[in-house]
mmCIF file of C-alpha atoms in Angstrom:
data_model
loop_
_atom_site.group_PDB
_atom_site.id
_atom_site.type_symbol
_atom_site.label_atom_id
_atom_site.label_comp_id
_atom_site.label_asym_id
_atom_site.label_seq_id
_atom_site.Cartn_x
_atom_site.Cartn_y
_atom_site.Cartn_z
ATOM 1 C CA MET A 472 90.193 69.716 49.755
ATOM 2 C CA SER A 473 93.570 71.620 50.549
ATOM 3 C CA ILE A 474 95.196 70.705 53.689
ATOM 4 C CA SER A 475 96.734 73.931 55.901
ATOM 5 C CA ARG A 476 100.058 73.597 56.702
ATOM 6 C CA ARG A 477 99.261 74.313 60.091
ATOM 7 C CA LYS A 478 97.054 70.971 60.431
ATOM 8 C CA PHE A 479 99.223 68.610 58.762
ATOM 9 C CA LEU A 480 102.417 69.755 61.291
ATOM 10 C CA GLY A 481 100.113 68.893 64.086
ATOM 11 C CA TRP A 482 99.300 65.159 62.389
ATOM 12 C CA MET A 483 102.912 64.879 61.510
ATOM 13 C CA GLY A 484 103.642 65.620 65.243
ATOM 14 C CA GLY A 485 100.785 63.186 66.892
ATOM 15 C CA ALA A 486 101.747 60.636 64.205
ATOM 16 C CA GLY A 487 105.380 60.694 65.414
ATOM 17 C CA LEU A 488 104.529 60.971 69.407
ATOM 18 C CA ALA A 489 102.425 57.665 68.718
ATOM 19 C CA ALA A 490 105.064 56.149 66.779
ATOM 20 C CA ALA A 491 107.821 56.490 69.437
ATOM 21 C CA GLY A 492 105.183 55.396 72.145
ATOM 22 C CA ALA A 493 103.477 53.006 70.372
ATOM 23 C CA ARG A 494 105.496 49.730 71.573
ATOM 24 C CA LYS A 495 105.704 51.200 75.320
ATOM 25 C CA VAL A 496 101.444 51.753 75.126
ATOM 26 C CA HIS A 497 101.697 47.861 73.780
ATOM 27 C CA ALA A 498 103.850 46.242 76.509
ATOM 28 C CA ALA A 499 102.170 47.826 78.786
ATOM 29 C CA SER A 500 98.983 46.169 77.674
ATOM 30 C CA ASN A 501 100.079 42.942 79.172
ATOM 31 C CA ARG A 502 99.959 43.832 82.437
ATOM 32 C CA SER A 503 98.301 45.026 85.535
ATOM 33 C CA PHE A 504 98.430 48.294 86.335
ATOM 34 C CA GLU A 505 97.558 49.263 90.205
ATOM 35 C CA GLY A 506 97.225 53.088 89.680
ATOM 36 C CA TYR A 507 100.020 55.592 90.543
ATOM 37 C CA ALA A 508 100.811 55.495 94.114
ATOM 38 C CA GLY A 509 98.983 58.420 96.483
ATOM 39 C CA SER A 510 96.269 58.943 93.314
ATOM 40 C CA LEU A 511 93.558 60.788 93.795
ATOM 41 C CA ALA A 512 89.655 60.234 93.105
ATOM 42 C CA VAL A 513 85.672 61.463 94.293
ATOM 43 C CA LEU A 514 83.819 58.589 96.034
ATOM 44 C CA HIS A 515 80.173 58.900 94.962
ATOM 45 C CA ASP A 516 77.668 57.710 97.666
ATOM 46 C CA ILE A 517 74.451 57.916 95.865
ATOM 47 C CA THR A 518 72.556 57.480 98.773
ATOM 48 C CA ARG A 519 73.150 60.856 99.946
ATOM 49 C CA CYS A 520 72.324 62.564 96.750
ATOM 50 C CA ILE A 521 69.420 64.711 97.071
ATOM 51 C CA GLY A 522 69.489 65.549 93.003
ATOM 52 C CA CYS A 523 69.814 69.413 93.548
ATOM 53 C CA ARG A 524 72.027 69.426 90.629
ATOM 54 C CA LYS A 525 74.479 71.908 92.343
ATOM 55 C CA CYS A 526 76.973 69.773 90.842
ATOM 56 C CA GLU A 527 75.891 70.714 87.276
ATOM 57 C CA THR A 528 76.536 74.377 88.158
ATOM 58 C CA ALA A 529 79.625 73.883 89.711
ATOM 59 C CA CYS A 530 80.645 72.432 86.469
ATOM 60 C CA ASN A 531 79.282 75.017 84.255
ATOM 61 C CA VAL A 532 80.772 77.869 86.128
ATOM 62 C CA VAL A 533 84.470 76.076 86.431
ATOM 63 C CA ASN A 534 84.315 75.219 82.837
ATOM 64 C CA ASP A 535 83.178 77.973 81.713
ATOM 65 C CA LEU A 536 80.694 76.315 79.872
ATOM 66 C CA PRO A 537 77.331 77.490 77.973
ATOM 67 C CA GLN A 538 73.990 78.130 79.438
ATOM 68 C CA PRO A 539 71.906 74.861 79.493
ATOM 69 C CA GLU A 540 67.938 75.899 78.040
ATOM 70 C CA LYS A 541 66.514 75.505 81.159
ATOM 71 C CA PRO A 542 68.256 76.772 84.491
ATOM 72 C CA PHE A 543 70.077 74.428 86.988
ATOM 73 C CA ASP A 544 67.061 74.867 89.218
ATOM 74 C CA ASP A 545 64.298 73.540 87.071
ATOM 75 C CA LEU A 546 64.551 69.871 88.531
ATOM 76 C CA THR A 547 62.181 68.633 85.791
ATOM 77 C CA VAL A 548 65.119 67.390 83.227
ATOM 78 C CA LEU A 549 65.803 65.000 86.055
ATOM 79 C CA GLU A 550 62.524 63.403 84.429
ATOM 80 C CA LYS A 551 64.083 62.707 81.468
ATOM 81 C CA ARG A 552 67.355 59.660 81.165
ATOM 82 C CA ARG A 553 70.548 62.051 80.212
ATOM 83 C CA ARG A 554 74.265 61.646 79.123
ATOM 84 C CA THR A 555 77.142 63.725 78.939
ATOM 85 C CA SER A 556 77.576 66.234 75.843
ATOM 86 C CA ALA A 557 79.883 68.835 74.612
ATOM 87 C CA PRO A 558 78.486 72.018 76.952
ATOM 88 C CA ALA A 559 77.723 69.298 80.112
ATOM 89 C CA TYR A 560 81.126 67.767 81.166
ATOM 90 C CA THR A 561 78.413 65.811 84.167
ATOM 91 C CA VAL A 562 74.610 65.077 84.459
ATOM 92 C CA VAL A 563 72.489 63.780 87.207
ATOM 93 C CA ASN A 564 69.974 61.318 86.316
ATOM 94 C CA GLN A 565 66.754 60.016 88.273
ATOM 95 C CA PHE A 566 66.211 56.399 89.072
ATOM 96 C CA SER A 567 62.840 54.864 90.524
ATOM 97 C CA PRO A 568 63.590 51.485 92.070
ATOM 98 C CA GLN A 569 60.464 49.407 90.488
ATOM 99 C CA GLY A 570 58.208 47.048 93.022
ATOM 100 C CA GLU A 571 59.294 49.079 95.771
ATOM 101 C CA GLU A 572 57.886 52.537 97.520
ATOM 102 C CA ARG A 573 61.252 53.844 98.150
ATOM 103 C CA PRO A 574 62.613 57.135 97.537
ATOM 104 C CA LYS A 575 63.693 58.323 93.829
ATOM 105 C CA ILE A 576 67.724 57.730 93.482
ATOM 106 C CA PHE A 577 69.744 60.083 91.763
ATOM 107 C CA VAL A 578 72.844 59.660 90.221
ATOM 108 C CA LYS A 579 75.536 61.761 88.868
ATOM 109 C CA LYS A 580 77.258 60.708 85.688
ATOM 110 C CA GLN A 581 80.772 62.212 84.412
ATOM 111 C CA CYS A 582 83.630 60.400 83.614
ATOM 112 C CA ASN A 583 85.156 58.064 85.826
ATOM 113 C CA HIS A 584 88.916 58.020 85.298
ATOM 114 C CA CYS A 585 89.687 55.090 84.847
ATOM 115 C CA LEU A 586 93.186 53.457 85.491
ATOM 116 C CA GLU A 587 94.242 52.761 82.291
ATOM 117 C CA PRO A 588 91.713 54.635 80.408
ATOM 118 C CA ALA A 589 90.141 52.638 77.412
ATOM 119 C CA CYS A 590 90.080 56.575 75.443
ATOM 120 C CA ALA A 591 93.740 56.292 75.922
ATOM 121 C CA SER A 592 94.404 52.929 74.494
ATOM 122 C CA ALA A 593 92.059 54.044 71.821
ATOM 123 C CA CYS A 594 93.744 56.702 70.834
ATOM 124 C CA PHE A 595 97.039 56.341 68.228
ATOM 125 C CA VAL A 596 98.251 60.260 68.988
ATOM 126 C CA LYS A 597 98.118 59.813 72.538
ATOM 127 C CA ALA A 598 95.557 62.581 73.192
ATOM 128 C CA PHE A 599 94.688 61.339 76.614
ATOM 129 C CA THR A 600 96.863 60.921 79.364
ATOM 130 C CA LYS A 601 96.377 59.824 82.812
ATOM 131 C CA THR A 602 98.016 61.894 84.898
ATOM 132 C CA PRO A 603 99.454 60.478 88.200
ATOM 133 C CA GLU A 604 97.157 62.946 90.585
ATOM 134 C CA GLY A 605 94.237 60.328 88.179
ATOM 135 C CA PRO A 606 92.667 62.586 86.049
ATOM 136 C CA VAL A 607 92.868 61.460 82.659
ATOM 137 C CA VAL A 608 93.321 64.370 81.035
ATOM 138 C CA TYR A 609 92.645 65.777 76.783
ATOM 139 C CA ASN A 610 95.101 67.430 74.365
ATOM 140 C CA PRO A 611 93.473 69.029 71.659
ATOM 141 C CA ASP A 612 96.552 70.082 69.967
ATOM 142 C CA VAL A 613 97.673 66.532 68.476
ATOM 143 C CA CYS A 614 94.075 65.272 68.530
ATOM 144 C CA VAL A 615 92.965 64.121 64.321
ATOM 145 C CA GLY A 616 89.122 63.956 65.343
ATOM 146 C CA CYS A 617 88.533 60.350 64.559
ATOM 147 C CA ARG A 618 86.255 59.429 67.861
ATOM 148 C CA TYR A 619 87.519 56.614 68.256
ATOM 149 C CA CYS A 620 87.945 57.420 72.116
ATOM 150 C CA MET A 621 83.918 57.483 71.796
ATOM 151 C CA ILE A 622 83.691 54.278 70.025
ATOM 152 C CA ALA A 623 86.356 52.722 72.912
ATOM 153 C CA CYS A 624 84.569 54.103 76.327
ATOM 154 C CA PRO A 625 82.639 51.618 78.166
ATOM 155 C CA PHE A 626 80.635 54.489 79.795
ATOM 156 C CA GLU A 627 79.730 56.401 76.800
ATOM 157 C CA ILE A 628 81.180 59.471 78.716
ATOM 158 C CA PRO A 629 83.290 61.664 75.875
ATOM 159 C CA ALA A 630 81.614 64.048 73.693
ATOM 160 C CA TYR A 631 82.052 65.911 70.015
ATOM 161 C CA GLU A 632 82.078 69.522 69.226
ATOM 162 C CA TYR A 633 79.852 68.692 66.389
ATOM 163 C CA HIS A 634 78.598 72.265 66.348
ATOM 164 C CA LYS A 635 81.764 73.911 65.430
ATOM 165 C CA ALA A 636 83.233 73.446 61.860
ATOM 166 C CA LEU A 637 86.946 74.867 62.835
ATOM 167 C CA ASP A 638 88.722 72.926 65.524
ATOM 168 C CA PRO A 639 86.185 71.017 67.199
ATOM 169 C CA ARG A 640 87.242 68.862 70.034
ATOM 170 C CA ILE A 641 86.339 65.919 72.394
ATOM 171 C CA THR A 642 85.077 66.889 75.273
ATOM 172 C CA LYS A 643 84.550 65.586 79.187
ATOM 173 C CA CYS A 644 85.375 66.065 82.746
ATOM 174 C CA THR A 645 88.547 66.618 83.657
ATOM 175 C CA MET A 646 88.157 66.069 87.441
ATOM 176 C CA CYS A 647 88.767 69.973 87.430
ATOM 177 C CA TYR A 648 92.406 68.826 86.851
ATOM 178 C CA PRO A 649 94.070 72.954 87.111
ATOM 179 C CA ARG A 650 92.338 72.997 90.265
ATOM 180 C CA ILE A 651 93.450 70.290 91.598
ATOM 181 C CA LYS A 652 97.073 71.411 90.450
ATOM 182 C CA GLU A 653 96.092 74.344 92.507
ATOM 183 C CA GLY A 654 95.201 72.476 95.923
ATOM 184 C CA LYS A 655 92.094 73.141 95.413
ATOM 185 C CA LEU A 656 88.723 70.466 95.205
ATOM 186 C CA PRO A 657 86.584 69.823 92.294
ATOM 187 C CA GLY A 658 84.034 71.988 91.975
ATOM 188 C CA CYS A 659 81.475 69.821 91.660
ATOM 189 C CA VAL A 660 83.053 68.175 95.226
ATOM 190 C CA GLU A 661 82.940 71.629 96.558
ATOM 191 C CA ALA A 662 79.437 72.562 95.330
ATOM 192 C CA CYS A 663 77.904 69.729 97.475
ATOM 193 C CA PRO A 664 75.643 70.220 100.273
ATOM 194 C CA THR A 665 75.521 67.077 101.392
ATOM 195 C CA GLU A 666 78.377 65.317 101.395
ATOM 196 C CA ALA A 667 77.707 63.034 98.311
ATOM 197 C CA LEU A 668 80.716 63.625 96.698
ATOM 198 C CA VAL A 669 84.166 63.072 98.946
ATOM 199 C CA PHE A 670 87.435 63.790 96.786
ATOM 200 C CA GLY A 671 90.980 62.199 98.663
ATOM 201 C CA PRO A 672 93.233 59.688 98.023
ATOM 202 C CA ARG A 673 91.824 56.423 96.085
ATOM 203 C CA ALA A 674 93.030 54.163 98.529
ATOM 204 C CA GLU A 675 91.649 56.297 101.498
ATOM 205 C CA LEU A 676 88.637 56.838 99.833
ATOM 206 C CA ILE A 677 87.961 52.787 99.561
ATOM 207 C CA ARG A 678 88.751 52.317 102.818
ATOM 208 C CA MET A 679 85.950 54.982 103.760
ATOM 209 C CA ALA A 680 83.595 53.436 100.825
ATOM 210 C CA ARG A 681 84.087 49.719 103.448
ATOM 211 C CA GLU A 682 83.808 51.447 106.959
ATOM 212 C CA ARG A 683 80.453 53.149 105.558
ATOM 213 C CA MET A 684 79.393 49.686 104.119
ATOM 214 C CA ARG A 685 80.217 47.535 107.651
ATOM 215 C CA ALA A 686 78.715 50.214 110.064
ATOM 216 C CA HIS A 687 75.234 50.428 107.907
ATOM 217 C CA PRO A 688 75.213 46.549 106.196
ATOM 218 C CA ASP A 689 71.419 47.304 105.507
ATOM 219 C CA ARG A 690 71.829 50.653 103.692
ATOM 220 C CA TYR A 691 74.491 49.572 101.372
ATOM 221 C CA GLN A 692 75.560 47.108 98.556
ATOM 222 C CA GLU A 693 78.295 45.354 99.558
ATOM 223 C CA HIS A 694 80.152 46.257 96.412
ATOM 224 C CA VAL A 695 82.681 49.583 95.712
ATOM 225 C CA TYR A 696 81.596 50.217 92.315
ATOM 226 C CA GLY A 697 85.129 51.010 90.119
ATOM 227 C CA GLU A 698 87.106 50.030 92.445
ATOM 228 C CA HIS A 699 88.224 47.038 89.885
ATOM 229 C CA GLU A 700 85.835 47.726 86.986
ATOM 230 C CA MET A 701 87.746 47.816 84.015
ATOM 231 C CA GLY A 702 91.092 47.692 85.670
ATOM 232 C CA GLY A 703 89.667 49.859 88.589
ATOM 233 C CA THR A 704 88.730 53.989 88.018
ATOM 234 C CA SER A 705 89.372 56.935 90.029
ATOM 235 C CA TRP A 706 85.427 57.318 90.747
ATOM 236 C CA LEU A 707 83.752 55.490 93.351
ATOM 237 C CA TYR A 708 80.325 54.542 93.855
ATOM 238 C CA ILE A 709 78.552 53.081 96.695
ATOM 239 C CA ALA A 710 74.766 52.411 96.659
ATOM 240 C CA GLY A 711 71.886 50.628 98.236
ATOM 241 C CA GLN A 712 70.238 49.343 94.918
ATOM 242 C CA PRO A 713 72.078 46.955 92.510
ATOM 243 C CA PHE A 714 74.462 49.456 89.849
ATOM 244 C CA GLU A 715 73.049 47.832 87.207
ATOM 245 C CA THR A 716 69.502 49.427 88.272
ATOM 246 C CA LEU A 717 71.181 52.775 88.371
ATOM 247 C CA GLY A 718 72.631 53.368 85.020
ATOM 248 C CA LEU A 719 76.032 51.314 85.781
ATOM 249 C CA ARG A 720 77.132 48.495 83.524
ATOM 250 C CA GLU A 721 78.180 45.870 85.680
ATOM 251 C CA ASP A 722 78.789 44.074 82.538
ATOM 252 C CA LEU A 723 82.679 45.186 82.021
ATOM 253 C CA GLY A 724 84.852 43.016 84.093
ATOM 254 C CA THR A 725 87.796 44.045 85.674
ATOM 255 C CA ALA A 726 90.567 43.457 82.494
ATOM 256 C CA PRO A 727 91.322 46.841 81.944
ATOM 257 C CA ALA A 728 91.059 48.292 78.576
ATOM 258 C CA GLY A 729 94.948 47.868 77.398
ATOM 259 C CA GLN A 730 94.774 43.967 78.212
ATOM 260 C CA LEU A 731 91.424 43.901 75.600
ATOM 261 C CA THR A 732 92.485 45.695 73.225
ATOM 262 C CA SER A 733 96.314 44.433 72.941
ATOM 263 C CA GLY A 734 95.608 41.912 70.488
ATOM 264 C CA ALA A 735 94.367 44.827 67.819
ATOM 265 C CA LEU A 736 96.464 47.623 68.932
ATOM 266 C CA GLY A 737 99.271 44.686 68.100
ATOM 267 C CA ALA A 738 99.335 46.326 64.729
ATOM 268 C CA VAL A 739 99.097 49.516 66.250
ATOM 269 C CA PRO A 740 102.580 50.322 65.609
ATOM 270 C CA MET A 741 103.033 48.736 61.584
ATOM 271 C CA VAL A 742 99.955 51.132 61.165
ATOM 272 C CA ILE A 743 101.430 54.931 63.105
ATOM 273 C CA GLY A 744 104.330 53.683 61.361
ATOM 274 C CA LEU A 745 103.504 54.293 57.928
ATOM 275 C CA TRP A 746 100.373 57.050 58.984
ATOM 276 C CA PRO A 747 103.488 59.801 58.277
ATOM 277 C CA VAL A 748 104.215 58.137 54.768
ATOM 278 C CA LEU A 749 100.533 58.149 54.183
ATOM 279 C CA LEU A 750 100.255 62.031 55.309
ATOM 280 C CA THR A 751 103.790 62.912 53.794
ATOM 281 C CA GLY A 752 102.264 61.256 50.335
ATOM 282 C CA ILE A 753 98.532 63.259 50.496
ATOM 283 C CA TRP A 754 100.834 66.538 51.082
ATOM 284 C CA ALA A 755 102.927 66.455 47.978
ATOM 285 C CA ILE A 756 100.032 65.001 46.042
ATOM 286 C CA ASN A 757 97.901 68.321 47.582
ATOM 287 C CA GLN A 758 100.901 70.401 46.703
ATOM 288 C CA ARG A 759 101.433 68.978 43.472
ATOM 289 C CA LYS A 760 97.442 69.252 42.473
ATOM 290 C CA GLU A 761 97.660 72.829 43.324
ATOM 291 C CA LYS A 762 101.167 73.575 41.219
ATOM 292 C CA ILE A 763 99.350 71.950 38.255
ATOM 293 C CA ALA A 764 96.181 74.101 39.137
ATOM 294 C CA ALA A 765 97.990 77.314 39.316
ATOM 295 C CA GLN A 766 100.063 76.569 35.992
ATOM 296 C CA GLU A 767 96.839 75.349 34.237
ATOM 297 C CA GLN A 768 95.581 79.039 35.242
ATOM 298 C CA ALA A 769 98.368 81.124 34.228
ATOM 299 C CA GLN A 770 97.839 79.612 31.020
ATOM 300 C CA ALA A 771 94.791 80.019 30.269
ATOM 301 C CA VAL A 772 95.187 84.053 31.286
ATOM 302 C CA ALA A 773 98.113 84.083 28.752
ATOM 303 C CA ALA A 774 95.954 82.162 25.692
ATOM 304 C CA ALA A 775 92.719 84.397 26.553
ATOM 305 C CA LYS A 776 95.273 87.602 26.633
ATOM 306 C CA ALA A 777 97.015 86.434 23.657
ATOM 307 C CA GLU A 778 93.647 85.331 21.985
ATOM 308 C CA SER A 779 92.388 89.223 22.324
ATOM 309 C CA ALA A 780 95.308 90.621 21.221
ATOM 310 C CA ALA A 781 95.359 88.536 18.032
ATOM 311 C CA GLN A 782 91.041 89.599 18.458
ATOM 312 C CA ALA A 783 92.235 93.216 18.550
ATOM 313 C CA GLU A 784 94.656 93.025 15.940
ATOM 314 C CA ALA A 785 92.483 91.481 13.238
ATOM 315 C CA ARG A 786 89.653 93.798 13.987
ATOM 316 C CA LEU A 787 92.345 97.009 13.771
ATOM 317 C CA LYS A 788 93.552 95.672 10.493
ATOM 318 C CA ALA A 789 89.930 95.212 9.312
ATOM 319 C CA ALA A 790 89.142 98.251 9.851
ATOM 320 C CA LEU A 791 92.265 99.827 8.248
ATOM 321 C CA GLU A 792 91.564 98.243 5.053
ATOM 322 C CA LYS A 793 87.535 99.208 5.623
ATOM 323 C CA ALA A 794 88.904 103.042 5.830
ATOM 324 C CA ALA A 795 91.352 102.733 3.316
ATOM 325 C CA LYS A 796 88.549 101.295 0.525
ATOM 326 C CA GLU A 797 86.288 104.498 1.910
ATOM 327 C CA ASN A 798 89.069 106.644 0.841
ATOM 328 C CA ALA A 799 89.715 104.977 -2.134
ATOM 329 C CA ALA A 800 86.432 105.001 -3.395
ATOM 330 C CA THR A 801 85.378 108.783 -2.090
ATOM 331 C CA VAL A 802 88.786 109.902 -3.904
ATOM 332 C CA ALA A 803 87.053 107.936 -7.240
ATOM 333 C CA ARG A 804 83.870 109.724 -6.283
ATOM 334 C CA GLU A 805 85.729 112.867 -6.826
ATOM 335 C CA ILE A 806 87.259 112.914 -9.338
ATOM 336 C CA LYS A 807 84.707 111.737 -11.456
ATOM 337 C CA LYS A 808 82.718 114.217 -10.290
ATOM 338 C CA ALA A 809 85.239 116.692 -11.190
ATOM 339 C CA LEU A 810 85.995 115.309 -14.956
ATOM 340 C CA GLU A 811 81.917 115.491 -15.232
ATOM 341 C CA THR A 812 81.689 119.088 -13.912
ATOM 342 C CA ALA A 813 84.787 120.284 -17.006
ATOM 343 C CA LYS A 814 82.735 118.604 -19.464
ATOM 344 C CA THR A 815 79.606 120.536 -19.022
ATOM 345 C CA ALA A 816 81.738 124.388 -18.570
ATOM 346 C CA PRO A 817 80.657 127.127 -21.378
ATOM 347 C CA GLU A 818 83.515 126.836 -23.918
ATOM 348 C CA GLY A 819 82.782 130.683 -24.489
ATOM 349 C CA ASN A 820 84.778 131.908 -21.331
ATOM 350 C CA GLY A 821 88.221 132.035 -23.234
ATOM 351 C CA ASP A 822 87.045 133.941 -25.995
ATOM 352 C CA THR A 823 86.002 136.736 -23.621
ATOM 353 C CA GLU A 824 89.051 136.806 -21.206
ATOM 354 C CA LYS A 825 91.144 137.334 -24.878
ATOM 355 C CA LYS A 826 89.652 140.016 -25.961
ATOM 356 C CA SER A 827 89.333 142.321 -22.222
#
């Protein structure tokens, strides 16, 4: 398979960036990162969510995503458990507490924007970045499509554009990072009619969550999900039911992904150091194969032309020889015919001419 120069240079650029930052990533994995000062987050109060899917609609519009098979006002989709996908950065799922006569519970699911993202720790070309503002953003220009981020994410969020044959991307919620840079709210937060989603500085949102729990102890679990899970996230949850019953894992612990992968990532600098060499070798082999193929093709064409010329010359020579033989035979027949005619001619013709 031929590798385009553009793709090769993209790989090399990504490998070079990763090699330059490999030591920094490894060193950072052994310390606890408390998050950027003043970083922003979203608090999802599950007790206020009514499952209207307005957040899904807003996300679709803001990110210019394709329309779903069923419209957003069709709430029958809530009857089936869903996960994020390439055309859907966020989904709302419905839960029914077993053994209790309570209303259905709705939970919004999207990227949790970890303080130390597992996707970033697994990505050896640094396609994922935790921004100081809070969102975890993705750079498709350096991505090599290995999909390690999909395996690493404990929340099963990153999706892949399998339907795109050329330049497929990893997709996930961006927390509307471009809008945040413009001083706007994330699309889903702006569209929520019940204020089940609140946007602001992470530290203030944690204080707000604790105040709600103190004010209504019978309404909330005494746990801010995302405050410490996997080292902390920029998407926080409070709820009236155990989070494990609402599709949120409670077996993750508090260690960030970087610490959990520090041993495995110890070998990454060496691998990344060899990566450009490997790609250079692949490129050189590919170029040599193409050059040899071109030479063989040119030789085959030249041989075919030479063979055709030789065959044409042989046919011409044979035709000339045949024509010469046919001409010689014709001349011989005519001479023979003339001699035979002369022999049978009358002898008196000559005397008559003399007398006259």
